[in-house]
CSV table of C-alpha atoms in Angstrom, one decimal:
chain,number,residue,atom,x,y,z
A,1,UNK,CA,99.9,38.3,14.0
A,2,UNK,CA,98.1,36.0,16.1
A,3,UNK,CA,93.3,35.9,15.4
A,4,UNK,CA,92.4,37.5,18.1
A,5,UNK,CA,90.1,34.9,18.4
A,6,UNK,CA,92.8,32.1,18.8
A,7,UNK,CA,95.2,34.2,21.7
A,8,UNK,CA,91.3,34.5,23.7
A,9,UNK,CA,90.8,30.5,24.7
A,10,UNK,CA,92.4,30.8,28.5
A,11,UNK,CA,90.7,28.1,30.7
A,12,UNK,CA,92.7,28.5,33.0
A,13,UNK,CA,92.0,31.6,33.8
A,14,UNK,CA,88.3,31.2,33.4
A,15,UNK,CA,88.9,28.3,36.2
A,16,UNK,CA,90.8,30.4,38.6
A,17,UNK,CA,88.6,32.9,39.2
A,18,UNK,CA,85.9,30.7,39.3
A,19,UNK,CA,87.2,29.1,41.9
A,20,UNK,CA,88.6,32.4,44.0
A,21,UNK,CA,84.7,33.5,43.7
A,22,UNK,CA,85.1,37.0,42.7
A,23,UNK,CA,83.6,37.3,40.5
A,24,UNK,CA,79.9,36.4,41.2
A,25,UNK,CA,76.7,36.8,39.4
A,26,UNK,CA,75.2,40.2,39.6
A,27,UNK,CA,72.6,38.7,41.3
A,28,UNK,CA,73.9,38.1,44.4
A,29,UNK,CA,76.0,40.8,44.9
A,30,UNK,CA,73.0,43.2,44.4
A,31,UNK,CA,70.1,41.4,46.2
A,32,UNK,CA,67.7,44.7,44.7
A,33,UNK,CA,67.6,45.0,41.8
A,34,UNK,CA,64.3,47.3,40.9
A,35,UNK,CA,67.4,50.0,40.7
A,36,UNK,CA,66.4,51.3,36.7
A,37,UNK,CA,70.4,52.1,36.2
A,38,UNK,CA,72.0,48.5,38.6
A,39,UNK,CA,69.4,46.6,35.8
A,40,UNK,CA,71.1,48.3,32.7
A,41,UNK,CA,74.1,48.5,33.1
A,42,UNK,CA,73.9,44.6,34.7
A,43,UNK,CA,71.6,43.8,31.1
A,44,UNK,CA,73.9,41.1,29.7
A,45,UNK,CA,71.7,40.4,26.8
A,46,UNK,CA,71.5,44.0,25.7
A,47,UNK,CA,75.0,44.3,25.7
A,48,UNK,CA,75.7,40.7,23.6
A,49,UNK,CA,73.6,41.7,20.9
A,50,UNK,CA,74.3,45.5,20.5
A,51,UNK,CA,77.6,45.0,17.4
A,52,UNK,CA,79.7,48.0,17.3
A,53,UNK,CA,78.2,49.3,14.1
A,54,UNK,CA,81.9,50.9,13.1
A,55,UNK,CA,83.0,50.5,9.6
A,56,UNK,CA,85.9,52.1,10.6
A,57,UNK,CA,86.3,49.8,13.2
A,58,UNK,CA,85.7,46.8,11.1
A,59,UNK,CA,87.9,47.2,8.3
A,60,UNK,CA,91.1,48.5,10.5
A,61,UNK,CA,91.0,45.2,13.1
A,62,UNK,CA,90.3,43.4,9.6
A,63,UNK,CA,94.2,44.9,8.9
A,64,UNK,CA,95.5,45.1,11.5
A,65,UNK,CA,94.8,40.7,12.8
A,66,UNK,CA,93.9,37.6,10.3
A,67,UNK,CA,90.6,37.4,11.1
A,68,UNK,CA,87.6,37.4,8.3
A,69,UNK,CA,85.8,40.7,7.7
A,70,UNK,CA,82.3,39.5,8.4
A,71,UNK,CA,83.4,38.5,12.1
A,72,UNK,CA,85.0,41.9,12.5
A,73,UNK,CA,81.9,43.1,11.5
A,74,UNK,CA,79.5,41.2,14.0
A,75,UNK,CA,82.4,42.1,17.1
A,76,UNK,CA,79.4,43.2,20.3
A,77,UNK,CA,80.2,46.1,22.0
A,78,UNK,CA,80.1,43.9,25.1
A,79,UNK,CA,83.2,42.0,23.2
A,80,UNK,CA,84.9,45.4,22.5
A,81,UNK,CA,84.4,46.4,25.5
A,82,UNK,CA,86.0,43.4,27.5
A,83,UNK,CA,89.3,43.1,25.3
A,84,UNK,CA,92.2,44.8,26.2
A,85,UNK,CA,93.0,45.4,22.4
A,86,UNK,CA,89.6,45.6,20.5
A,87,UNK,CA,89.3,48.5,23.1
A,88,UNK,CA,91.9,50.4,21.7
A,89,UNK,CA,91.2,50.0,18.2
A,90,UNK,CA,87.8,50.9,18.5
A,91,UNK,CA,89.8,54.2,20.1
A,92,UNK,CA,91.6,54.1,17.6
A,93,UNK,CA,89.2,53.7,15.0
A,94,UNK,CA,87.6,57.2,16.8
A,95,UNK,CA,90.8,59.2,16.6
A,96,UNK,CA,91.0,58.8,20.2
A,97,UNK,CA,94.7,58.1,21.4
A,98,UNK,CA,96.2,54.9,22.8
A,99,UNK,CA,99.2,54.1,24.7
A,100,UNK,CA,102.1,52.4,22.1
A,101,UNK,CA,101.5,48.5,22.4
A,102,UNK,CA,104.2,45.9,21.7
A,103,UNK,CA,102.7,43.1,21.4
A,104,UNK,CA,99.4,41.6,22.0
A,105,UNK,CA,99.0,38.0,21.9
A,106,UNK,CA,100.2,34.9,24.0
A,107,UNK,CA,103.5,36.0,25.6
A,108,UNK,CA,105.8,33.6,25.0
A,109,UNK,CA,105.6,34.8,21.6
A,110,UNK,CA,106.7,38.3,22.7
A,111,UNK,CA,110.4,38.9,21.4
A,112,UNK,CA,112.5,42.3,22.4
A,113,UNK,CA,109.7,43.0,25.4
A,114,UNK,CA,111.1,46.1,26.9
A,115,UNK,CA,112.2,46.6,30.6
A,116,UNK,CA,110.6,49.6,31.1
A,117,UNK,CA,106.3,48.5,29.9
A,118,UNK,CA,102.7,47.3,31.1
A,119,UNK,CA,101.7,43.9,30.9
A,120,UNK,CA,97.9,43.5,30.7
A,121,UNK,CA,95.9,39.9,30.9
A,122,UNK,CA,93.3,40.6,27.7
A,123,UNK,CA,90.7,39.9,29.3
A,124,UNK,CA,91.5,41.2,32.9
A,125,UNK,CA,89.1,43.4,34.7
A,126,UNK,CA,89.4,44.7,38.3
A,127,UNK,CA,93.0,45.3,38.1
A,128,UNK,CA,94.2,41.7,38.4
A,129,UNK,CA,96.5,40.6,35.9
A,130,UNK,CA,98.1,43.1,35.3
A,131,UNK,CA,102.4,43.3,35.9
A,132,UNK,CA,104.2,47.1,35.6
A,133,UNK,CA,108.1,46.8,34.7
A,134,UNK,CA,110.3,49.8,35.0
A,135,UNK,CA,113.6,48.1,34.1
A,136,UNK,CA,112.8,44.7,34.5
A,137,UNK,CA,111.7,45.0,37.8
A,138,UNK,CA,107.9,44.8,39.2
A,139,UNK,CA,106.6,48.7,40.4
A,140,UNK,CA,103.7,47.5,42.7
A,141,UNK,CA,104.0,45.2,45.7
A,142,UNK,CA,100.9,44.2,45.6
A,143,UNK,CA,99.6,40.5,47.6
A,144,UNK,CA,96.3,40.2,46.3
A,145,UNK,CA,95.5,36.7,45.2
A,146,UNK,CA,96.4,36.3,41.0
A,147,UNK,CA,98.7,38.9,41.6
A,148,UNK,CA,101.6,38.7,38.8
A,149,UNK,CA,104.2,39.9,41.1
A,150,UNK,CA,106.8,38.7,38.4
A,151,UNK,CA,107.4,38.5,34.6
A,152,UNK,CA,107.6,33.8,35.5
A,153,UNK,CA,104.5,34.8,37.0
A,154,UNK,CA,103.2,35.1,33.9
A,155,UNK,CA,101.7,31.7,31.3
A,156,UNK,CA,103.3,31.5,28.0
A,157,UNK,CA,100.1,30.4,27.1
A,158,UNK,CA,98.9,33.9,28.7
A,159,UNK,CA,97.0,36.2,26.2
A,160,UNK,CA,98.7,39.8,26.9
A,161,UNK,CA,98.8,42.6,25.4
A,162,UNK,CA,102.3,44.8,26.4
A,163,UNK,CA,102.3,48.5,26.6
A,164,UNK,CA,104.5,51.3,26.9
A,165,UNK,CA,104.7,52.4,30.9
A,166,UNK,CA,103.1,55.7,31.2
A,167,UNK,CA,103.8,58.8,32.9
A,168,UNK,CA,101.4,61.3,34.3
A,169,UNK,CA,101.3,65.3,33.6
A,170,UNK,CA,99.4,65.7,36.9
A,171,UNK,CA,101.6,65.0,39.9
A,172,UNK,CA,100.3,65.0,43.9
A,173,UNK,CA,102.0,63.8,47.6
A,174,UNK,CA,99.2,61.8,47.7
A,175,UNK,CA,99.7,59.2,45.2
A,176,UNK,CA,102.3,57.7,47.4
A,177,UNK,CA,103.8,59.7,49.8
A,178,UNK,CA,106.7,62.4,50.2
A,179,UNK,CA,109.1,60.3,49.3
A,180,UNK,CA,108.4,57.6,46.2
A,181,UNK,CA,105.8,59.6,45.0
A,182,UNK,CA,106.7,59.4,41.8
A,183,UNK,CA,108.2,55.9,40.6
A,184,UNK,CA,105.4,54.9,38.9
A,185,UNK,CA,102.8,58.6,38.8
A,186,UNK,CA,100.2,57.0,36.6
A,187,UNK,CA,96.9,58.3,37.6
A,188,UNK,CA,93.1,56.7,36.6
A,189,UNK,CA,90.6,59.6,35.4
A,190,UNK,CA,87.4,57.4,34.9
A,191,UNK,CA,84.3,59.2,32.9
A,192,UNK,CA,80.8,58.3,33.2
A,193,UNK,CA,79.1,58.9,30.2
A,194,UNK,CA,75.6,58.9,29.3
A,195,UNK,CA,74.8,59.0,25.4
A,196,UNK,CA,78.5,60.4,24.8
A,197,UNK,CA,77.9,63.2,27.6
A,198,UNK,CA,80.7,62.6,30.3
A,199,UNK,CA,78.8,63.8,33.6
A,200,UNK,CA,81.0,62.7,36.6
A,201,UNK,CA,84.3,62.2,36.6
A,202,UNK,CA,85.9,59.8,39.0
A,203,UNK,CA,90.0,60.3,40.0
A,204,UNK,CA,91.8,57.4,40.8
A,205,UNK,CA,94.9,57.5,43.2
A,206,UNK,CA,96.6,54.0,44.4
A,207,UNK,CA,99.1,53.2,47.0
A,208,UNK,CA,102.6,50.9,45.9
A,209,UNK,CA,100.2,47.8,45.9
A,210,UNK,CA,97.9,49.0,43.2
A,211,UNK,CA,95.0,49.2,46.3
A,212,UNK,CA,93.1,52.0,46.0
A,213,UNK,CA,93.8,55.0,48.5
A,214,UNK,CA,91.5,58.4,47.7
A,215,UNK,CA,88.8,58.7,44.8
A,216,UNK,CA,87.7,61.9,43.6
A,217,UNK,CA,84.5,62.5,42.4
A,218,UNK,CA,83.1,65.1,40.4
A,219,UNK,CA,79.6,65.9,39.1
A,220,UNK,CA,80.8,67.8,35.7
A,221,UNK,CA,77.0,68.7,34.8
A,222,UNK,CA,76.5,71.0,38.4
A,223,UNK,CA,80.5,71.7,38.2
A,224,UNK,CA,81.0,71.2,42.2
A,225,UNK,CA,83.0,68.2,43.8
A,226,UNK,CA,81.0,65.4,45.1
A,227,UNK,CA,83.8,64.1,47.2
A,228,UNK,CA,85.2,66.0,50.9
A,229,UNK,CA,89.1,67.5,50.9
A,230,UNK,CA,89.0,67.1,47.0
A,231,UNK,CA,92.7,67.9,45.2
A,232,UNK,CA,92.2,70.2,42.8
A,233,UNK,CA,95.8,69.3,41.9
A,234,UNK,CA,95.7,66.4,40.0
A,235,UNK,CA,92.3,68.0,38.4
A,236,UNK,CA,92.3,68.3,35.1
A,237,UNK,CA,93.2,71.3,33.4
A,238,UNK,CA,90.1,73.3,31.3
A,239,UNK,CA,91.6,71.9,28.1
A,240,UNK,CA,92.3,68.7,29.2
A,241,UNK,CA,89.0,68.4,29.9
A,242,UNK,CA,87.7,69.9,26.8
A,243,UNK,CA,89.2,67.5,25.5
A,244,UNK,CA,88.7,64.6,27.3
A,245,UNK,CA,84.8,65.2,27.2
A,246,UNK,CA,85.8,65.3,23.4
A,247,UNK,CA,87.5,62.2,23.5
A,248,UNK,CA,83.9,60.3,25.0
A,249,UNK,CA,81.7,61.9,22.2
A,250,UNK,CA,83.9,60.3,19.8
A,251,UNK,CA,83.6,56.8,21.5
A,252,UNK,CA,79.6,56.9,22.1
A,253,UNK,CA,79.2,53.2,20.6
A,254,UNK,CA,74.9,54.5,20.4
A,255,UNK,CA,71.7,56.4,21.5
A,256,UNK,CA,70.5,55.2,24.4
A,257,UNK,CA,74.1,54.1,26.1
A,258,UNK,CA,75.7,54.5,29.5
A,259,UNK,CA,79.8,53.8,29.7
A,260,UNK,CA,82.7,54.8,31.7
A,261,UNK,CA,85.6,55.4,29.7
A,262,UNK,CA,88.9,55.6,30.9
A,263,UNK,CA,92.0,57.8,30.3
A,264,UNK,CA,95.1,58.5,31.7
A,265,UNK,CA,96.5,62.2,31.7
A,266,UNK,CA,100.6,61.9,30.7
A,267,UNK,CA,103.3,63.9,29.6
A,268,UNK,CA,103.0,63.1,26.2
A,269,UNK,CA,98.8,64.2,26.1
A,270,UNK,CA,95.2,62.1,27.2
A,271,UNK,CA,95.4,58.7,26.0
A,272,UNK,CA,92.8,56.3,26.3
A,273,UNK,CA,92.4,53.5,28.8
A,274,UNK,CA,89.4,51.2,29.3
A,275,UNK,CA,85.6,51.0,28.6
A,276,UNK,CA,83.8,49.3,31.3
A,277,UNK,CA,79.9,49.0,30.9
A,278,UNK,CA,79.3,47.2,34.3
A,279,UNK,CA,81.6,49.2,37.3
A,280,UNK,CA,82.1,47.3,40.3
A,281,UNK,CA,82.1,51.0,41.8
A,282,UNK,CA,78.5,51.4,42.2
A,283,UNK,CA,78.4,47.0,44.2
A,284,UNK,CA,78.3,50.0,47.3
A,285,UNK,CA,76.1,52.6,46.8
A,286,UNK,CA,77.7,55.1,49.0
A,287,UNK,CA,75.6,58.4,49.4
A,288,UNK,CA,77.1,61.5,48.1
A,289,UNK,CA,76.5,64.3,51.3
A,290,UNK,CA,76.9,67.3,49.1
A,291,UNK,CA,73.6,66.7,47.4
A,292,UNK,CA,71.9,64.2,50.4
A,293,UNK,CA,71.3,61.4,47.9
A,294,UNK,CA,72.9,57.7,46.8
A,295,UNK,CA,75.1,57.5,43.9
A,296,UNK,CA,72.8,55.1,42.4
A,297,UNK,CA,70.0,57.8,42.8
A,298,UNK,CA,71.8,59.8,40.9
A,299,UNK,CA,72.6,57.7,38.5
A,300,UNK,CA,69.1,56.6,38.2
A,301,UNK,CA,68.4,60.2,37.4
A,302,UNK,CA,70.0,60.9,34.0
A,303,UNK,CA,68.9,57.5,32.6
A,304,UNK,CA,65.6,59.5,32.6
A,305,UNK,CA,66.8,62.4,31.8
A,306,UNK,CA,68.6,61.2,29.0
A,307,UNK,CA,66.7,59.6,27.7
A,308,UNK,CA,68.2,56.1,28.4
A,309,UNK,CA,65.4,53.0,29.1
A,310,UNK,CA,66.0,50.8,31.5
A,311,UNK,CA,66.0,46.9,30.0
A,312,UNK,CA,63.3,43.9,31.7
A,313,UNK,CA,65.0,42.4,34.8
A,314,UNK,CA,68.3,40.4,33.4
A,315,UNK,CA,68.7,36.4,33.2
A,316,UNK,CA,71.0,34.2,34.5
């Protein structure tokens, strides 16, 4: 297999993102950096310097790739969270199941690509550069900049991970609407985890252009919904919710740490999706009427309660 470090060099994508202007620094996006939670998730230096410390991960990574043991040992938590393949390897090393992976490496080197699969850019963000295929056709009518509309848009030298196309366990009429609600049916279950404990869950529904149409928030500590008209049809059953919480504990990187962990609850069981150290949906800082608090205030309280330190102001 091609080394993950060889296939991760993507200057063309970096230049496109720079021109696109979407990925500006956090100081520009959030002028007020006094909030302790915001300061924590934007401390890039800490994320980069904190090593994973998982010996099973290192051994598994060496087995799956051609990288030396020393390099596998010195991969940081930020490296793992920002790379799809490394995230999957880490999840498997923690005994958390993932989707089946058919190929990882340059797209042009993939032979025998399944007609039903998901093609993901290995360092993609915000759902950009994801192509979901059923019978070889794109499931979505995505119009966003940089969106892949067909396999022809994926360059041969682009590093991708190709995995199985999943089907969701829970269904809802809100997903696409009554006519084609089951055309894909995958729903994101985003767990907000403090020191290995899942304290909030956000359930995301998307339309046929992969845009978010609804986000349902739930406080797992106090067992209350934070969103009006909460859709309990797609809320995990107790058995699934307990397993989600268990997986979050298994995936805990270290003490004094926050991470968002995405899962899919599929007909094949619960599968790991991705890690996010700096969730973009905190940019808005929306208010939760039921508790009369800003979402950032809620999360800052949990930082203090769990003893997660607020690091020094990041420098850019």
